[in-house]
XYZ file of C-alpha atoms in Angstrom:
455
model
C -2.465 -22.922 -5.223
C 1.307 -23.086 -4.864
C 2.536 -21.354 -1.699
C 5.859 -19.745 -1.048
C 7.936 -20.331 2.094
C 5.793 -17.832 4.040
C 2.617 -19.718 3.211
C 1.411 -16.958 0.876
C 0.371 -17.293 -2.727
C 3.228 -16.098 -5.039
C 1.968 -14.778 -8.351
C 5.254 -15.593 -9.963
C 5.057 -19.308 -8.885
C 1.337 -19.414 -9.913
C 2.284 -18.013 -13.310
C 4.968 -20.784 -13.757
C 2.288 -23.373 -12.948
C 0.002 -21.965 -15.542
C 2.811 -21.848 -18.191
C 3.666 -25.478 -17.531
C 0.059 -26.488 -17.841
C -0.179 -27.573 -14.169
C -2.955 -25.034 -13.380
C -5.907 -23.815 -15.518
C -6.958 -20.150 -15.214
C -10.652 -21.212 -14.952
C -9.928 -23.603 -12.049
C -7.805 -20.913 -10.354
C -10.581 -18.325 -10.625
C -13.199 -20.768 -9.392
C -11.096 -21.616 -6.406
C -10.532 -17.915 -5.664
C -14.194 -17.182 -5.541
C -14.884 -20.244 -3.420
C -12.290 -19.079 -0.880
C -13.487 -15.533 -0.850
C -17.125 -16.537 -0.236
C -16.127 -18.662 2.699
C -14.054 -15.900 4.236
C -14.600 -12.583 5.969
C -17.299 -10.814 4.003
C -15.899 -7.366 4.838
C -12.789 -7.876 2.758
C -14.369 -7.099 -0.624
C -17.029 -4.505 -1.415
C -17.966 -6.235 -4.668
C -17.074 -9.328 -6.652
C -16.621 -9.220 -10.362
C -17.464 -12.940 -10.873
C -19.050 -12.750 -14.286
C -16.261 -10.567 -15.705
C -13.552 -12.706 -14.089
C -14.890 -16.022 -15.423
C -15.208 -14.538 -18.863
C -11.628 -13.395 -18.631
C -10.471 -16.745 -17.338
C -12.031 -18.634 -20.264
C -10.272 -16.163 -22.627
C -6.937 -16.764 -20.880
C -7.340 -20.580 -21.059
C -7.953 -20.313 -24.754
C -4.930 -18.114 -25.322
C -2.652 -20.475 -23.442
C -4.066 -23.433 -25.406
C -3.407 -21.547 -28.653
C 0.069 -20.633 -27.504
C -0.694 -16.907 -27.593
C -0.839 -15.569 -24.047
C -0.891 -11.784 -23.526
C 1.961 -11.967 -21.108
C 3.772 -14.480 -18.825
C 1.228 -13.538 -16.198
C -1.814 -14.246 -18.307
C -4.440 -15.772 -15.971
C -3.159 -14.339 -12.710
C -6.025 -13.020 -10.408
C -5.719 -9.444 -9.156
C -7.958 -7.436 -6.869
C -8.358 -3.635 -6.673
C -8.773 -1.205 -3.898
C -12.262 0.344 -4.295
C -11.109 3.640 -5.644
C -10.041 2.393 -9.056
C -12.759 2.623 -11.782
C -14.077 -0.633 -13.056
C -16.235 -0.324 -16.144
C -19.932 -0.631 -15.365
C -19.832 -0.161 -11.633
C -19.865 2.802 -9.238
C -16.593 3.567 -7.590
C -17.493 3.862 -3.863
C -14.083 4.639 -2.339
C -15.279 2.771 0.874
C -18.268 5.090 1.253
C -22.025 4.767 0.802
C -22.641 8.418 -0.124
C -21.378 7.931 -3.650
C -23.825 5.192 -4.673
C -25.884 7.608 -6.683
C -22.954 8.359 -8.902
C -22.860 7.156 -12.411
C -21.106 3.863 -13.117
C -17.591 4.158 -14.541
C -17.639 4.288 -18.332
C -14.294 2.610 -18.621
C -11.602 0.894 -16.570
C -8.922 3.014 -14.854
C -5.762 3.091 -16.875
C -3.956 0.586 -14.624
C -6.867 -1.752 -14.598
C -6.954 -1.643 -18.383
C -3.138 -2.196 -18.573
C -3.519 -5.328 -16.290
C -6.294 -6.641 -18.512
C -4.166 -6.160 -21.578
C -1.500 -8.379 -19.932
C -4.160 -11.090 -19.173
C -4.603 -10.450 -15.480
C -8.052 -11.344 -14.204
C -9.848 -8.785 -12.121
C -11.541 -10.511 -9.106
C -13.222 -7.626 -7.321
C -13.009 -4.376 -5.343
C -11.448 -4.396 -2.021
C -12.682 -2.637 1.100
C -10.894 0.523 2.378
C -11.050 3.317 4.827
C -13.761 5.793 3.587
C -12.166 8.131 1.044
C -8.761 6.631 1.978
C -8.442 9.022 4.901
C -7.035 6.970 7.755
C -4.187 4.559 8.428
C -6.190 2.263 10.653
C -8.544 0.558 8.167
C -11.819 0.838 10.110
C -14.963 1.160 7.997
C -18.480 1.401 9.569
C -20.241 0.993 6.216
C -18.831 -2.284 4.804
C -17.261 -3.586 8.028
C -13.623 -3.708 9.023
C -11.570 -6.502 7.534
C -10.029 -8.483 10.404
C -6.271 -8.967 10.553
C -5.652 -12.662 10.002
C -2.808 -12.868 12.493
C -2.518 -13.267 16.247
C -4.829 -14.672 18.839
C -7.549 -13.095 20.986
C -9.580 -9.998 20.054
C -9.628 -8.975 16.422
C -6.889 -6.607 15.257
C -6.985 -3.788 12.746
C -5.973 -4.474 9.145
C -4.243 -1.071 8.720
C -5.370 1.427 6.046
C -6.375 2.802 3.998
C -5.838 -0.198 1.690
C -7.306 -2.508 4.395
C -8.852 -5.140 2.163
C -5.686 -5.305 0.081
C -3.512 -6.285 2.907
C -5.956 -8.851 4.406
C -6.829 -10.422 1.014
C -3.170 -11.130 0.265
C -2.328 -12.222 3.872
C -5.245 -14.688 3.849
C -4.178 -16.117 0.450
C -7.324 -15.075 -1.246
C -5.524 -13.396 -4.109
C -1.792 -13.260 -5.051
C -1.911 -9.582 -5.949
C -3.838 -6.543 -4.768
C -3.407 -2.964 -5.933
C -3.746 -0.076 -3.542
C -2.947 3.603 -3.205
C -0.579 5.347 -0.751
C -0.860 8.984 0.283
C 0.700 8.669 3.752
C 1.350 4.998 4.087
C -1.845 3.356 2.739
C -0.040 0.517 1.060
C 2.897 0.084 3.361
C 0.918 0.182 6.579
C -1.439 -2.691 5.759
C 1.470 -4.564 4.324
C 3.337 -4.078 7.583
C 0.448 -5.013 9.915
C -0.564 -8.084 7.874
C 2.886 -9.557 7.180
C 3.038 -9.073 3.385
C 5.200 -7.018 1.031
C 3.915 -3.648 -0.109
C 5.448 -1.273 -2.706
C 4.692 2.371 -3.366
C 6.244 4.196 -6.235
C 7.323 7.851 -6.201
C 5.406 10.676 -7.939
C 4.317 10.031 -11.478
C 5.463 6.414 -11.499
C 2.026 4.978 -12.312
C -0.872 6.171 -14.505
C -3.536 7.706 -12.407
C -6.524 8.292 -14.736
C -9.672 6.625 -13.422
C -8.655 6.748 -9.793
C -10.591 8.688 -7.093
C -7.833 10.822 -5.484
C -7.278 11.801 -1.943
C -4.352 14.216 -2.524
C -3.196 14.896 -6.038
C 0.108 16.049 -4.685
C 0.912 13.063 -2.415
C -1.047 10.120 -3.909
C 0.904 7.196 -5.283
C 0.024 3.647 -6.236
C 1.486 0.239 -5.903
C 0.940 -3.541 -5.314
C 0.681 -5.679 -2.133
C 1.825 -9.270 -2.628
C 3.675 -12.223 -1.059
C 7.122 -11.195 -2.267
C 9.211 -8.409 -3.789
C 9.408 -10.174 -7.099
C 5.673 -10.116 -7.578
C 5.578 -6.384 -6.643
C 8.215 -5.725 -9.324
C 6.349 -7.721 -11.957
C 3.059 -5.925 -11.118
C 4.662 -2.578 -11.371
C 5.809 -3.299 -14.980
C 2.386 -4.567 -15.938
C 0.559 -1.588 -14.505
C 2.816 0.648 -16.530
C 2.161 -1.413 -19.662
C 5.714 -2.766 -19.839
C 6.945 -6.329 -20.202
C 7.877 -7.993 -16.954
C 11.595 -7.659 -16.290
C 13.019 -8.788 -13.030
C 16.483 -7.315 -12.356
C 19.408 -9.170 -10.827
C 19.728 -8.770 -7.052
C 22.435 -6.285 -6.240
C 25.221 -7.817 -4.053
C 24.554 -6.770 -0.472
C 28.148 -5.556 0.002
C 27.514 -3.000 -2.803
C 24.651 -1.442 -0.845
C 24.777 1.565 1.460
C 22.149 2.165 4.138
C 21.289 5.017 6.344
C 19.265 4.616 9.566
C 17.712 7.809 10.947
C 18.186 8.278 14.694
C 15.431 10.860 15.097
C 11.564 10.767 15.002
C 10.980 7.275 13.588
C 11.844 5.372 16.720
C 9.760 7.420 19.171
C 6.973 5.373 20.830
C 8.222 2.166 19.243
C 7.203 -1.203 20.727
C 9.908 -3.472 22.065
C 9.257 -6.270 19.601
C 9.311 -3.905 16.580
C 12.665 -2.430 17.716
C 14.171 -5.943 18.507
C 13.113 -7.306 15.019
C 14.412 -4.169 13.270
C 17.785 -4.458 14.970
C 17.980 -8.169 14.216
C 17.405 -7.371 10.492
C 20.138 -4.667 10.648
C 22.572 -7.134 12.217
C 21.832 -9.665 9.437
C 22.450 -7.044 6.790
C 25.685 -5.948 8.439
C 27.009 -9.522 8.763
C 26.223 -9.974 5.054
C 28.537 -7.068 4.189
C 26.210 -4.151 4.079
C 27.474 -0.629 4.920
C 25.233 0.949 7.521
C 25.396 4.465 8.989
C 23.109 5.924 11.704
C 22.559 9.617 11.548
C 20.007 12.392 12.159
C 17.696 13.416 9.344
C 17.099 17.158 9.912
C 14.291 17.161 7.301
C 12.258 14.821 9.593
C 12.265 17.517 12.351
C 11.448 20.186 9.800
C 8.384 18.129 8.576
C 7.155 17.627 12.148
C 7.465 21.396 12.851
C 5.672 22.205 9.605
C 2.718 19.956 10.407
C 2.439 21.415 13.906
C 2.532 25.051 12.653
C 0.766 24.814 9.327
C -1.162 21.506 9.232
C -0.960 18.704 6.632
C -0.728 19.051 2.919
C -3.421 16.504 2.335
C -6.029 18.551 4.207
C -6.800 21.357 1.763
C -6.790 18.980 -1.145
C -9.178 16.463 0.280
C -11.428 19.293 1.666
C -11.554 20.797 -1.892
C -12.241 17.538 -3.488
C -15.191 16.727 -1.197
C -16.269 20.328 -0.481
C -19.886 19.934 -1.832
C -20.297 16.551 -0.206
C -19.205 17.499 3.344
C -21.461 20.545 3.205
C -24.527 18.543 2.095
C -27.052 16.332 3.826
C -25.012 13.287 2.688
C -22.265 14.249 5.205
C -24.449 12.747 7.956
C -23.969 9.306 6.361
C -20.173 9.430 6.353
C -17.838 8.022 8.991
C -17.763 10.876 11.508
C -14.061 10.308 12.116
C -13.307 10.759 8.429
C -15.735 13.643 8.163
C -14.141 15.531 11.120
C -10.630 14.933 9.753
C -11.647 16.393 6.374
C -13.235 19.494 8.010
C -10.177 20.163 10.134
C -8.545 21.709 7.050
C -10.997 24.537 7.039
C -8.881 26.242 9.720
C -5.772 26.254 7.531
C -4.942 29.490 5.803
C -3.885 30.097 2.225
C -0.375 30.882 3.570
C -0.255 27.582 5.420
C -0.792 25.742 2.119
C 1.797 27.854 0.240
C 4.391 27.312 2.977
C 3.841 23.546 2.918
C 4.115 23.474 -0.892
C 7.349 25.545 -1.029
C 9.016 23.672 1.794
C 8.174 20.321 0.377
C 9.706 21.239 -2.990
C 12.826 22.593 -1.227
C 13.157 19.545 1.080
C 12.774 17.057 -1.763
C 15.544 18.670 -3.785
C 17.884 18.885 -0.817
C 17.026 15.302 0.487
C 17.320 13.593 -2.872
C 20.755 15.205 -3.434
C 21.911 14.153 0.054
C 20.587 10.636 -0.137
C 22.143 9.912 -3.531
C 22.090 6.114 -3.905
C 21.699 5.313 -0.140
C 18.803 3.206 1.045
C 16.925 4.507 4.152
C 15.988 1.857 6.705
C 13.574 2.110 9.562
C 10.501 0.284 10.925
C 7.472 0.592 8.576
C 5.183 1.061 11.658
C 6.292 1.651 15.137
C 3.651 -0.654 16.535
C 2.009 -3.936 15.548
C -1.754 -4.022 14.863
C -3.804 -2.952 17.871
C -7.231 -4.299 18.752
C -10.208 -3.023 16.781
C -12.709 -2.593 19.648
C -10.962 0.067 21.756
C -10.374 2.173 18.672
C -14.019 2.060 17.631
C -15.164 3.080 21.142
C -12.577 5.906 21.867
C -12.192 8.670 19.361
C -9.257 10.146 21.179
C -7.430 6.882 21.091
C -8.386 6.494 17.383
C -6.782 9.845 16.563
C -3.636 9.213 18.688
C -3.129 5.769 17.184
C -3.809 6.938 13.586
C -1.212 9.686 13.950
C 1.406 7.233 15.345
C 0.773 4.556 12.696
C 1.071 7.063 9.831
C 4.117 8.876 11.122
C 6.981 6.809 9.645
C 5.472 6.071 6.329
C 4.201 9.631 5.689
C 7.744 11.011 5.721
C 8.435 9.082 2.458
C 5.304 10.674 0.778
C 6.328 14.241 1.780
C 9.916 13.603 0.528
C 8.777 11.720 -2.585
C 10.510 8.432 -1.855
C 9.814 5.053 -3.359
C 9.632 2.297 -0.802
C 9.210 -1.406 0.050
C 7.565 -2.623 3.293
C 9.058 -6.130 3.906
C 8.045 -8.532 6.755
C 10.776 -9.057 9.321
C 9.224 -11.113 12.153
C 6.365 -11.075 14.730
C 5.800 -9.958 18.330
C 4.833 -12.034 21.322
C 1.280 -12.284 20.007
C 2.304 -13.454 16.600
C 1.526 -10.040 15.049
C 3.790 -9.157 12.175
C 6.481 -6.470 12.194
C 8.001 -4.866 9.049
C 11.073 -3.029 7.862
C 10.861 -0.153 5.369
C 13.342 0.222 2.545
C 13.259 3.623 0.835
C 15.133 5.496 -1.792
C 14.866 8.915 -3.387
C 12.103 9.143 -6.012
C 13.259 8.184 -9.528
C 15.548 5.416 -8.195
C 12.959 2.681 -8.534
C 15.194 0.346 -10.566
C 17.931 0.582 -8.005
C 15.493 -0.118 -5.196
C 14.115 -3.177 -7.057
C 17.582 -4.752 -7.351
C 18.435 -3.914 -3.705
C 15.096 -5.142 -2.349
C 15.527 -8.552 -4.038
C 18.768 -9.036 -2.010
C 17.503 -7.575 1.219
C 14.324 -9.631 1.260
C 16.205 -12.955 1.236
C 18.626 -11.938 4.008
C 15.799 -10.672 6.231
C 13.642 -13.769 5.598
C 16.547 -16.050 6.695
C 16.807 -14.154 9.866
C 13.251 -14.361 11.050
């Protein structure tokens, strides 16, 4: 497959090869499965080989007849294992749902992708019930981060298989979900691009939720352009890539509170290098405090997390049944923590979130918020598996920056911006107020190129 300058498979470049007749959808899909089968077996929970080959033959026929469903007809895509796939049980990274009935139909976004000719390869591993930012899974194994040397590193979660599958070049496109960072964190730790939309920016029917309030969807891919194209396809729209907005027309805000606490030296150094590159290209950058960040921190300390009551309600019968003993105990304990929250805690969180979103979106206007996607690079797996206290501490730290965008209903891109001394990726997060997706697309296309030239 054709690779981009980062060595990753670009869906856009692959689509061009198919359009020119240089690549055949059937050969591409056969190559994809060969590569997957010789790779880490914990990346996928299931492969849809029969379905994919059937779809590949149909795609080849359409191109031969000059009647493709879209310009991406024949492109492989893989799905986080909480999207319904017709005929199989949606496991959500767990083993306790295996007695459920198979899905009667594809999730809406899976159906929309098929209608554009994309070929579903399989379902990707994830943190059980999407409830951790680290990506560990005791049931299906933990996908290993493909970067660095020495002991295996975490993939990030909860869309762990998504990040690793794209980073290893197994698929050019993976679709995940993001409640507190579950797309942007694995994108950050695996050195790929991850995009999450704001509320209601994707259809959600046929997706097992974590938090109906905070859940969003989005793609992980080699580049911003692929993420934009995928976003249109998942929403049943023709692919339309906007023109990059001139960098001297963009205005950036960098928070000076919360997001830099506990940051690793290499993450900070690469972030500041990226900022200098943007400034030298003509960007307007202002550093200032974000009072809402401090308010969100206080709210969580005094009232808990908004996700808690929703996930507890969703899985109430399960966590109070015999099946609970077969769950990841770290996930189970985190779900049960919400039982100590009061009705008032939930109401306060809901009211304050609504208030902060209105105020924040008004204050941000068309500014782009910049800060590191994660304050640390991917840590080793083994110590986190052995030490529950370290697991909880690391999980809280790795979710901190990204979760602010979920609470404030931002849309955001995680974009690779370098590596640390162990060759582990770092990432910069570009966020805008929800509803400004089109503006963010144009800006991200410009920013990505400048950052890439500076790595």
